[in-house]
Structures are given as structure tokens and as C-alpha cells.
Amino acid sequence: MRIAIIGSGYVGLTAGVGFAHFGNSVVCADIDPAKIEKLARGICPIYELGLEDLLKENLSKGRIRFTTDIKDAVKDAEAVFFAVNTPEGEYGKANLTYLLNAAKTVAPLCATGTLFINKSTAPVGTIEKIRETISKARGDDQFYVATNPEFLKEGTAVEDFLHPDRIVVGVDHPEAEQRLRALYRPLIEDGVPFIATNIATAELTKYAANSMLALRISFINEIADFCELVGADVKQVAHAIGLDKRIGSHFLRAGIGYGGSCFGKDVKALALSGEEHGYEFKIIKALSTVNDLRYRIVITKLQKHLKNLHGARIAVLGLAFKPMTDDVRSAPALRIIHELLDHGARITAYDPVANEPFKKMFSRSGEVTFVTSLHDAARGADALLLLTAWDEFQAMSLKEIRSITTGVLIVDGMNMLERNAAEAAGFTYEGIGR
Ligand code: NAD
Ligand code: UGA
């Protein structure tokens, strides 16, 4: 099928490359010329395992191309996906400006009978807004709409797209469902469940999934705080409850709270969407309250041992919001480093891949010393602060690192090290909830 993807970020690019890999003819468009220029040369602008290889392979087979010319992108398309950003807007509502602008631009440029599919995360009712926007811009109703929420996660985006747990589509016409089935045929033939629902159900499913995952994290973080008060170990609690098949073991790692570009905004957007329909989401609202204060836990632990943070040299290990990505959007490190600088701490920061994106996003980068190795960060530090669970940190030789630090404190915001090993190397260890 000939498809166009509007928005070539994490989702649009991965989906574009994925659909090309299934044998479709794909054009990816974006308003960012620098991004498109790189992509057209086979260079992936984001750090995402396997994406550049698949991009190169499909470019060389002529199945995918990239453009900033929206007209050129959509002129022959039978299906047009929207995968633009839907960031947090006023009062926490989803900002649909990019999405509706994209719909308005694209609408008059497409052939009669085009299927418009929203892949951006957006509240119930958004497809109706897209339908109205397109109808007004075209002056006809000769098109189809659908929603197809994306569940991939960063770091494993390609794997998640090519081997998803399920495909969810929200449709109100058999033609829309039939075209989406055709697009996903290779996965359906592999046994991936294809769930076709009405539009509101599919739209809500995306928010329900992200909120459920965020809920598990906030839940275990509260359990972790209580563990510290009563001498329990949250890792063991999580392991033990996770063995119950009804609970499962995923998303029960306690730490510094969820970061990234999605959970925070999506949890807030669902709560606001509830209010707009006269419904109060009590649990969902509490998630943001719990998570927004989570960053404080590592500051308190540093203060407990170092007393005064003024002048203390803290080695921050990890800046990305999670390992295997260079994405720093809403990374806990942004808030934590901000707070540490306010306390007068001297920060040396190291991330295997996210130093540069962090420098660009963080308003106080000039006050931080960025280094390009774990050892350079640790040398002379009064404390090590682990904020991203990179394998490199898990694998470090604690003895060797201790020989170059000034102080003895490790605050492990990711709970990735073992207390015994850290103490045997001469460190004082502070984990979360243990
Ligand atoms: P992103 O910021 O990486 O990419 C969005 C892209 O859209 C940008 O490159 C931007 O320049 C482009 N864009 C904006 N307006 C445009 C227009 N009018 N025409 C063409 N291009 C335009 O965002 P993302 O992380 O890919 O997220 C996109 C959507 O998918 C969001 O709604 C997000 O919540 C959702 N989502 C993200 C993930 C994830 O892991 N990042 C996973 C599932 C769903
Ligand atoms: C998340 C979801 O996992 C995807 O299914 C979804 O498609 C995506 O959001 C989205 O809608 O954008 P992502 O944000 O890439 O994916 O990353 P996650 O692996 O979910 O991690 C999010 C945050 O939660 C990270 O800060 C991570 O450190 C934290 N986390 C995760 C925990 O604190 N504990 C855990 O047990 C798991």
C-alpha cells in the first residue's frame, strides 16, 4: 500500500520504517528540514537500537523516502498516518495544535477515499475533531478516519513495532478496518492479536495503558517509601508479588519516578479529559501528585550523608530518562540537577549517549561539567548519584571507582547495584526502599 506518515519522530519514523519493512511504499514527512536531510541520507537522528540499520535497508530497497514537502508526501497515499507531537498543554490538557494543523494542511492535498489514521496519543473525541478539520478543509466527506494508538517504548521501539503484544484500531467504517488489516497483515499472520473497536474505545485504550503502567510505578514507589520506615526491602517485595501471575513482574522497579515524554503528560491529559466529561479520576489524579514529588528522594538521601550540599561534588551518572535512548524529555535528571544546583552542589555529569541532548534541553547547562566517561565523572566526587540504569553502570568495577572518588557515598536512584558489593568496595550505599 502507498502510505504517508506525517511526523518523523520516535513514532512516525519507527512506524514508517516498519511499514516499509512489511513491503509498503512509504513517504515520511516532517517540518524539521535538518531531520529530513539526515534521514534521506540514512542517518537516524535518534539513538534507537536497530532503527538505523532497518532505515538503510529500506532506503536501499526504495521502499521509503523522506520529504519536507507535504504535498509530495501525500499525493498518491491511500493511507495517511499522523504521528506528530501532542505535548502537555494548558492546565495539563493535551495540546492538539500540531495534530489539527497537520490534518488541516494535509486534507486538501489528498485524493478522494484517503484513509486518515491518528497514531499520536490524544484524548477521546480527537478523531471527531480531525474529521471536522479535514471535512472543512476539503469541503467534502469523501474520506475515512481511524485511530491506531502506538504502544512502542523507546530503547526497544523497533522490536516493539515489529513484535507488538497487540494492534488496536478504532474504526467506524469497514473500509477503514480492511485497509488497516492489510497494512498489519504480516503481524496478524504471525499471530499478533488485531483488536478493532469503536473509535472512543481505541482512543481510551492508549491512555488506560499508559496510566496503568504509571500506576504500577507510583504504587511500588509508595511501597518503597514505607519499606524504608519498617526495614523491608522493596526489591524483594516486588519480586515476591510479581510472581503472582495475576500481578506480573513488569513495571515494579521502585526509583526516582517515571520520566519521559509520555507518562507524565498522558496521565494528566486523562484526568483533564475526565473533568471535561464531568468525571473525576481520583486514582489517576493522585499519580501525578506522587510522581511530581519523587525527585526529592535522592536529594534527601544525599543530604542525609553529606549534610550540606553547598560545594559538594556530585557525579551524576545517567541523564537520559531511561537506558538505551538519548531522549531527555522530562528526564528526572533535569529536575534533580536543577535542585542540586540550587543547593550549591557542583555537578559533573556523564551519560553514554545523552550528554549533548541534555546540554541542549537543560537551561542551566553552563553550570554543569559534562564529561565523556564514567571515570572522569567519578574522579574526585564526594558522592555518586545514579539516575539512569545503563548496563555500563551496573557493570562498573566498584573497587576501581572507589579508588578515584573522594567521598564514599553512592545514591542509587535506579536500585541497580547490590548493597553488599558496594559496601565491600568501601562505599556507603543508599538505594530506594531497601
Ligand atoms: P517527536 O517529537 O519525536 O516527533 C514528532 C514529529 O512531528 C517531530 O519531528 C515534529 O517536527 C513533527 N511535526 C510536528 N508537526 C508537524 C507537521 N504539521 N507536519 C509534519 N511534521 C510535523 O514525538 P514522538 O515521541 O514520536 O511522539 C509522537 C506522538 O506519539 C505523541 O502523541 C506521543 O505521545 C505518541 N507516542 C510516543 C511514543 C514514544 O515512545 N515516543 C510512544 C507511543 C506514542
Ligand atoms: C512508555 C510505555 O511503556 C509505552 O508502552 C508507550 O507507548 C510510551 O510510554 C508512550 O506512550 O510514549 P517509554 O516512555 O518509552 O514508554 O518508557 P518506559 O519504559 O515505559 O519508561 C517510562 C519511565 O518509567 C522511565 O522513566 C522509567 O525509568 C520509569 N520506570 C519504568 C520505572 O520507574 N519503573 C519501572 O518499573 C519501569
XYZ file of C-alpha atoms and ligand atoms in Angstrom:
515
model
C 0.000 0.000 0.000
C 1.161 3.581 -0.594
C 1.269 5.359 2.738
C 2.378 8.735 4.048
C 3.447 9.447 7.608
C 3.179 12.997 8.897
C 5.753 13.496 11.661
C 9.058 11.589 11.581
C 9.924 11.424 15.279
C 10.182 8.352 17.509
C 6.795 7.017 16.484
C 6.483 8.244 12.888
C 9.967 7.147 11.903
C 9.737 3.744 13.559
C 6.285 3.101 12.058
C 7.432 4.348 8.650
C 10.459 2.097 8.600
C 8.355 -0.775 9.968
C 5.642 -0.445 7.315
C 8.349 -0.195 4.632
C 9.873 -3.390 6.033
C 6.451 -5.065 5.540
C 6.752 -4.165 1.833
C 4.686 -0.977 1.622
C 5.719 2.159 -0.220
C 6.238 4.802 2.474
C 6.857 8.539 2.410
C 7.735 10.136 5.763
C 7.255 13.890 6.095
C 8.361 16.347 8.742
C 8.518 20.122 9.164
C 12.086 19.830 10.500
C 14.420 20.079 7.464
C 17.534 19.035 9.431
C 15.829 15.797 10.496
C 14.624 15.031 6.965
C 18.011 15.776 5.450
C 19.694 13.259 7.784
C 17.021 10.622 7.280
C 17.237 10.902 3.498
C 20.954 10.046 3.843
C 20.175 7.029 6.026
C 21.265 8.697 9.262
C 18.961 8.169 12.206
C 18.617 11.399 14.231
C 17.737 9.485 17.415
C 19.546 6.753 19.332
C 17.261 3.745 18.896
C 18.509 0.158 18.689
C 18.300 -1.316 15.175
C 16.488 1.650 13.652
C 19.322 2.972 11.516
C 20.076 -0.456 10.034
C 16.432 -1.002 9.093
C 16.228 2.541 7.736
C 19.266 1.996 5.497
C 17.978 -1.363 4.295
C 14.597 0.043 3.275
C 16.101 3.165 1.697
C 18.320 0.977 -0.435
C 15.313 -1.118 -1.492
C 13.480 2.085 -2.484
C 10.581 1.392 -0.140
C 10.875 4.579 1.933
C 11.720 8.207 1.287
C 11.711 11.434 3.288
C 10.488 14.919 2.476
C 9.526 18.278 3.944
C 7.088 18.753 1.048
C 3.758 17.616 2.480
C 2.043 17.774 -0.910
C 4.617 15.449 -2.400
C 4.307 13.115 0.604
C 0.555 12.585 0.417
C -0.307 12.942 -3.259
C -0.511 9.188 -4.010
C -1.212 7.945 -0.485
C -4.074 5.553 0.214
C -3.446 5.910 3.937
C -2.033 8.921 5.817
C -0.806 8.487 9.395
C -0.481 11.392 11.807
C 2.420 10.844 14.221
C 3.099 14.377 15.397
C 3.756 15.542 18.927
C 0.811 16.089 21.309
C 2.623 17.728 24.229
C 1.258 18.826 27.570
C -0.760 21.993 27.060
C -2.516 24.479 29.308
C -3.504 23.061 32.747
C -2.158 19.635 31.651
C -4.586 19.214 28.734
C -3.242 17.516 25.594
C -2.134 20.186 23.133
C -3.680 19.163 19.807
C -2.402 22.168 17.834
C 0.269 20.213 15.919
C -2.132 17.394 15.165
C -5.016 19.538 13.936
C -2.649 21.795 11.970
C -1.225 18.735 10.263
C -4.744 17.483 9.453
C -5.725 20.885 8.032
C -2.590 21.098 5.855
C -2.838 17.582 4.507
C -6.601 17.355 3.940
C -6.985 19.260 0.642
C -3.866 17.628 -0.837
C -5.175 14.060 -0.647
C -7.184 12.017 -3.125
C -10.840 11.122 -2.594
C -11.161 7.995 -0.453
C -7.949 8.515 1.541
C -7.831 6.900 4.982
C -6.533 9.279 7.702
C -5.181 7.467 10.757
C -4.169 9.080 14.012
C -1.176 7.455 15.719
C -0.454 10.382 18.057
C -1.683 9.944 21.615
C -4.780 12.104 22.009
C -7.933 12.108 24.163
C -11.285 10.578 23.345
C -13.034 12.845 20.874
C -9.891 13.753 18.911
C -10.841 11.724 15.849
C -14.069 13.703 15.658
C -12.003 16.918 15.724
C -9.742 15.538 12.996
C -12.763 14.518 10.926
C -14.284 18.010 11.226
C -10.965 19.691 10.397
C -10.424 17.538 7.303
C -14.008 17.863 6.148
C -13.885 21.670 6.446
C -10.509 21.914 4.695
C -11.623 19.651 1.818
C -15.224 20.744 1.548
C -16.350 17.089 1.327
C -16.757 13.905 3.383
C -15.160 11.599 0.823
C -12.534 10.135 3.173
C -12.188 7.684 6.071
C -10.774 8.195 9.560
C -9.368 5.775 12.127
C -7.251 5.770 15.236
C -4.371 3.347 15.739
C -2.639 4.071 19.056
C 1.025 3.172 19.286
C 2.354 1.220 22.271
C 6.085 1.087 21.453
C 8.571 2.192 24.091
C 11.841 3.969 23.481
C 15.000 1.890 23.539
C 13.140 -1.095 22.057
C 10.967 0.807 19.557
C 11.822 -1.346 16.523
C 11.345 -4.623 18.391
C 8.051 -3.356 19.868
C 6.762 -2.232 16.454
C 7.723 -5.432 14.668
C 6.588 -7.714 17.506
C 3.796 -5.917 19.350
C 1.660 -7.526 22.054
C -1.426 -6.354 20.141
C -2.625 -3.969 17.459
C -5.543 -1.740 18.389
C -7.570 0.174 15.818
C -10.617 2.362 16.307
C -12.810 2.442 13.212
C -16.321 3.380 12.139
C -16.297 2.007 8.579
C -15.457 -1.482 7.210
C -13.170 0.043 4.554
C -11.006 1.654 7.250
C -10.704 -1.637 9.127
C -9.959 -3.561 5.946
C -7.097 -1.206 4.987
C -5.595 -1.351 8.473
C -5.809 -5.147 8.438
C -3.998 -5.139 5.095
C -1.258 -2.870 6.484
C -0.711 -5.088 9.513
C -1.205 -8.399 7.649
C 2.361 -9.707 8.275
C 1.886 -9.256 12.013
C -1.656 -10.652 12.035
C -0.358 -13.737 10.154
C 2.302 -14.058 12.880
C -0.499 -14.334 15.433
C -0.459 -10.796 16.844
C -3.993 -10.014 18.135
C -5.710 -7.371 15.983
C -8.360 -5.621 18.049
C -10.841 -3.486 16.113
C -13.106 -1.365 18.302
C -15.175 1.749 18.009
C -13.160 4.943 17.935
C -13.677 6.075 21.540
C -12.608 2.648 22.857
C -9.327 2.670 20.939
C -8.603 6.269 21.929
C -9.183 5.499 25.594
C -7.206 2.235 25.455
C -3.978 4.165 24.871
C -4.479 6.404 27.914
C -5.633 3.475 30.030
C -2.478 1.503 29.119
C -0.064 4.319 29.942
C -1.908 5.228 33.126
C -1.908 1.595 34.275
C 1.866 1.374 33.757
C 2.398 4.702 35.545
C 0.132 3.477 38.345
C 2.286 0.401 38.918
C 5.386 2.569 39.170
C 3.809 5.050 41.601
C 2.359 2.169 43.593
C 5.718 0.464 44.065
C 7.338 3.826 44.848
C 4.896 4.321 47.715
C 5.604 0.787 48.923
C 9.330 1.611 48.704
C 8.955 4.640 50.954
C 7.124 2.548 53.516
C 9.777 -0.192 53.249
C 12.370 2.311 54.426
C 10.326 3.104 57.519
C 9.818 -0.523 58.551
C 13.070 -2.176 57.459
C 11.635 -4.039 54.450
C 13.265 -4.429 51.020
C 11.156 -3.224 48.092
C 13.102 -5.277 45.541
C 12.158 -8.440 47.385
C 8.567 -7.269 47.841
C 8.321 -6.523 44.086
C 9.861 -9.886 43.197
C 7.539 -11.761 45.524
C 4.322 -10.047 44.430
C 5.393 -10.184 40.779
C 5.494 -13.981 40.877
C 1.737 -13.915 41.343
C 0.594 -14.348 37.741
C -2.323 -12.003 38.353
C 0.153 -9.241 39.223
C 3.163 -9.966 36.995
C 6.688 -8.643 37.407
C 6.858 -5.743 34.928
C 6.918 -2.067 35.890
C 7.527 -2.713 39.561
C 11.000 -1.177 39.802
C 10.977 1.484 42.501
C 13.097 4.556 41.930
C 13.039 8.251 41.183
C 9.653 8.264 39.459
C 8.627 7.918 35.852
C 10.074 10.334 33.318
C 9.953 10.592 29.546
C 7.749 12.417 27.121
C 4.605 10.357 27.659
C 3.552 9.063 31.093
C 3.549 12.490 32.742
C 1.554 14.240 30.036
C -0.768 11.310 29.333
C -1.737 10.787 32.979
C -2.548 14.494 33.291
C -4.406 14.567 29.975
C -6.608 11.626 31.013
C -7.504 13.333 34.298
C -8.376 16.549 32.423
C -10.317 14.647 29.791
C -12.353 13.130 32.645
C -13.153 16.592 34.008
C -14.318 17.725 30.592
C -16.852 14.905 30.663
C -17.869 15.654 34.262
C -15.941 12.672 35.654
C -13.345 12.795 38.411
C -10.479 10.289 38.064
C -9.383 10.092 41.705
C -6.618 7.468 41.309
C -5.295 8.881 38.054
C -5.052 12.366 39.561
C -3.081 11.019 42.524
C -0.429 9.562 40.190
C 0.831 12.979 39.143
C 0.927 14.145 42.766
C 3.010 11.137 43.797
C 5.341 11.287 40.802
C 5.908 15.038 40.762
C 7.495 14.890 44.243
C 9.508 11.757 43.591
C 12.689 13.577 42.522
C 13.152 14.747 46.115
C 14.029 11.291 47.413
C 17.603 11.316 46.119
C 18.193 14.886 47.312
C 17.115 13.871 50.828
C 19.441 10.871 50.739
C 22.404 12.996 49.648
C 21.624 15.496 52.419
C 21.361 12.724 54.992
C 25.021 11.786 54.456
C 26.706 14.929 53.141
C 24.719 17.293 55.409
C 25.411 20.469 53.449
C 25.282 20.104 49.682
C 26.878 23.508 49.155
C 30.197 22.925 47.415
C 29.752 19.130 47.381
C 30.987 17.454 44.174
C 28.256 15.145 42.910
C 28.908 12.798 39.988
C 25.593 12.336 38.203
C 25.611 9.054 36.285
C 22.873 8.972 33.662
C 20.895 11.824 32.105
C 18.530 10.051 29.673
C 15.045 9.318 31.058
C 15.807 5.603 30.717
C 18.644 3.469 29.304
C 19.096 2.713 25.581
C 17.843 6.122 24.493
C 19.287 9.619 24.189
C 15.866 11.125 24.913
C 15.946 13.559 27.829
C 12.391 14.886 27.567
C 11.018 15.099 31.132
C 14.029 13.109 32.360
C 14.185 13.047 36.181
C 17.815 14.245 35.828
C 16.585 17.673 34.642
C 14.723 18.378 37.845
C 17.209 16.700 40.171
C 20.241 18.548 38.792
C 18.298 21.817 38.899
C 17.576 21.252 42.579
C 21.160 20.218 43.365
C 22.486 23.366 41.692
C 20.051 25.420 43.788
C 21.630 23.817 46.852
C 25.076 24.909 45.650
C 26.319 21.441 44.644
C 28.983 21.128 41.925
C 27.790 18.690 39.265
C 29.851 16.530 36.962
C 27.534 14.639 34.634
C 28.011 11.653 32.378
C 25.658 9.739 30.129
C 26.843 7.231 27.498
C 24.698 8.863 24.784
C 22.603 11.719 26.186
C 25.166 14.400 27.157
C 24.524 16.501 24.048
C 20.690 16.329 24.050
C 20.759 17.140 27.771
C 23.025 20.155 27.233
C 20.543 21.476 24.664
C 17.446 20.934 26.787
C 18.722 21.977 30.238
C 18.526 25.708 30.820
C 21.450 25.659 33.311
C 23.895 23.554 31.283
C 26.581 26.201 31.724
C 26.646 25.376 35.448
C 27.312 21.649 34.862
C 30.586 19.963 33.879
C 29.830 17.302 31.268
C 32.372 14.505 30.853
C 32.656 11.644 28.417
C 33.487 8.760 30.731
C 32.271 7.241 33.947
C 35.775 7.524 35.394
C 36.033 11.229 34.613
C 32.728 11.771 36.385
C 33.693 9.748 39.449
C 37.191 11.160 39.883
C 37.246 13.391 42.982
C 33.491 13.093 43.600
C 32.041 13.344 47.101
C 29.087 11.206 46.009
C 27.898 9.183 43.028
C 24.262 9.635 42.034
C 22.826 7.022 39.645
C 19.863 8.321 37.644
C 19.718 6.035 34.570
C 20.021 2.242 34.639
C 22.667 1.899 31.923
C 24.390 -1.504 31.770
C 27.729 0.310 31.962
C 26.905 1.459 35.500
C 25.723 -1.973 36.535
C 28.960 -3.468 35.249
C 31.389 -0.910 36.726
C 34.169 -2.140 38.975
C 33.138 -0.592 42.279
C 36.606 -1.108 43.771
C 38.238 0.720 40.896
C 35.714 3.548 41.066
C 36.109 3.851 44.843
C 39.869 4.276 44.351
C 39.253 7.525 42.429
C 36.367 9.089 44.387
C 36.968 11.435 47.297
C 33.813 10.525 49.189
C 32.242 7.145 49.895
C 28.570 7.711 49.122
C 26.547 6.071 46.325
C 22.899 7.075 45.954
C 21.375 4.540 43.596
C 18.146 6.051 42.258
C 17.689 3.021 39.995
C 18.208 0.308 42.634
C 20.598 -1.331 40.194
C 23.567 -2.104 42.436
C 23.838 -4.576 45.281
C 24.387 -3.100 48.736
C 26.844 -5.874 49.724
C 29.034 -5.318 46.674
C 29.047 -1.545 47.161
C 29.893 -1.854 50.849
C 32.598 -4.429 50.157
C 34.234 -1.885 47.836
C 34.215 0.700 50.625
C 31.118 2.673 49.675
C 28.180 3.738 51.818
C 25.150 2.617 49.830
C 21.726 4.276 49.660
C 19.168 2.574 47.425
C 15.446 3.230 47.225
C 13.182 1.342 49.601
C 15.789 -1.123 50.841
P 8.502 13.510 18.334
O 8.539 14.873 18.893
O 9.710 12.641 18.404
O 8.066 13.579 16.795
C 7.024 14.360 16.313
C 7.464 14.930 14.970
O 6.348 15.563 14.350
C 8.549 15.996 15.091
O 9.674 15.603 14.322
C 7.893 17.262 14.529
O 8.792 18.095 13.831
C 6.847 16.662 13.604
N 5.735 17.547 13.239
C 5.010 18.374 14.023
N 4.060 18.999 13.303
C 4.191 18.558 12.024
C 3.501 18.829 10.800
N 2.479 19.688 10.752
N 3.903 18.208 9.680
C 4.943 17.340 9.697
N 5.632 17.044 10.820
C 5.262 17.641 11.972
O 7.270 12.793 19.042
P 7.076 11.232 19.309
O 7.801 10.851 20.542
O 7.283 10.474 18.049
O 5.519 11.209 19.695
C 4.531 11.430 18.701
C 3.193 11.024 19.282
O 3.204 9.626 19.579
C 2.833 11.715 20.599
O 1.447 11.890 20.640
C 3.254 10.705 21.652
O 2.520 10.837 22.850
C 2.926 9.400 20.964
N 3.719 8.241 21.383
C 5.052 8.379 21.619
C 5.808 7.253 21.977
C 7.272 7.361 22.291
O 7.827 6.403 22.816
N 7.947 8.447 21.999
C 5.187 6.006 22.050
C 3.816 5.904 21.771
C 3.095 7.036 21.433
C 6.018 4.239 27.676
C 5.228 2.924 27.556
O 5.991 1.874 28.146
C 4.928 2.604 26.089
O 4.121 1.434 26.018
C 4.176 3.779 25.483
O 3.889 3.536 24.116
C 5.013 5.019 25.608
O 5.291 5.271 27.020
C 4.318 6.238 25.091
O 3.104 6.312 25.052
O 5.067 7.142 24.744
P 8.569 4.946 27.399
O 8.113 6.252 27.955
O 9.404 4.909 26.176
O 7.280 4.041 27.053
O 9.400 4.192 28.512
P 9.090 3.205 29.722
O 9.972 2.040 29.606
O 7.647 2.946 29.873
O 9.590 4.062 30.973
C 8.948 5.263 31.348
C 9.509 5.740 32.672
O 9.118 4.885 33.746
C 11.041 5.807 32.722
O 11.420 6.996 33.388
C 11.419 4.590 33.556
O 12.643 4.725 34.249
C 10.245 4.533 34.526
N 10.037 3.177 35.080
C 9.726 2.148 34.254
C 10.142 2.982 36.458
O 10.407 3.935 37.218
N 9.926 1.732 36.962
C 9.603 0.691 36.169
O 9.398 -0.427 36.700
C 9.508 0.896 34.775
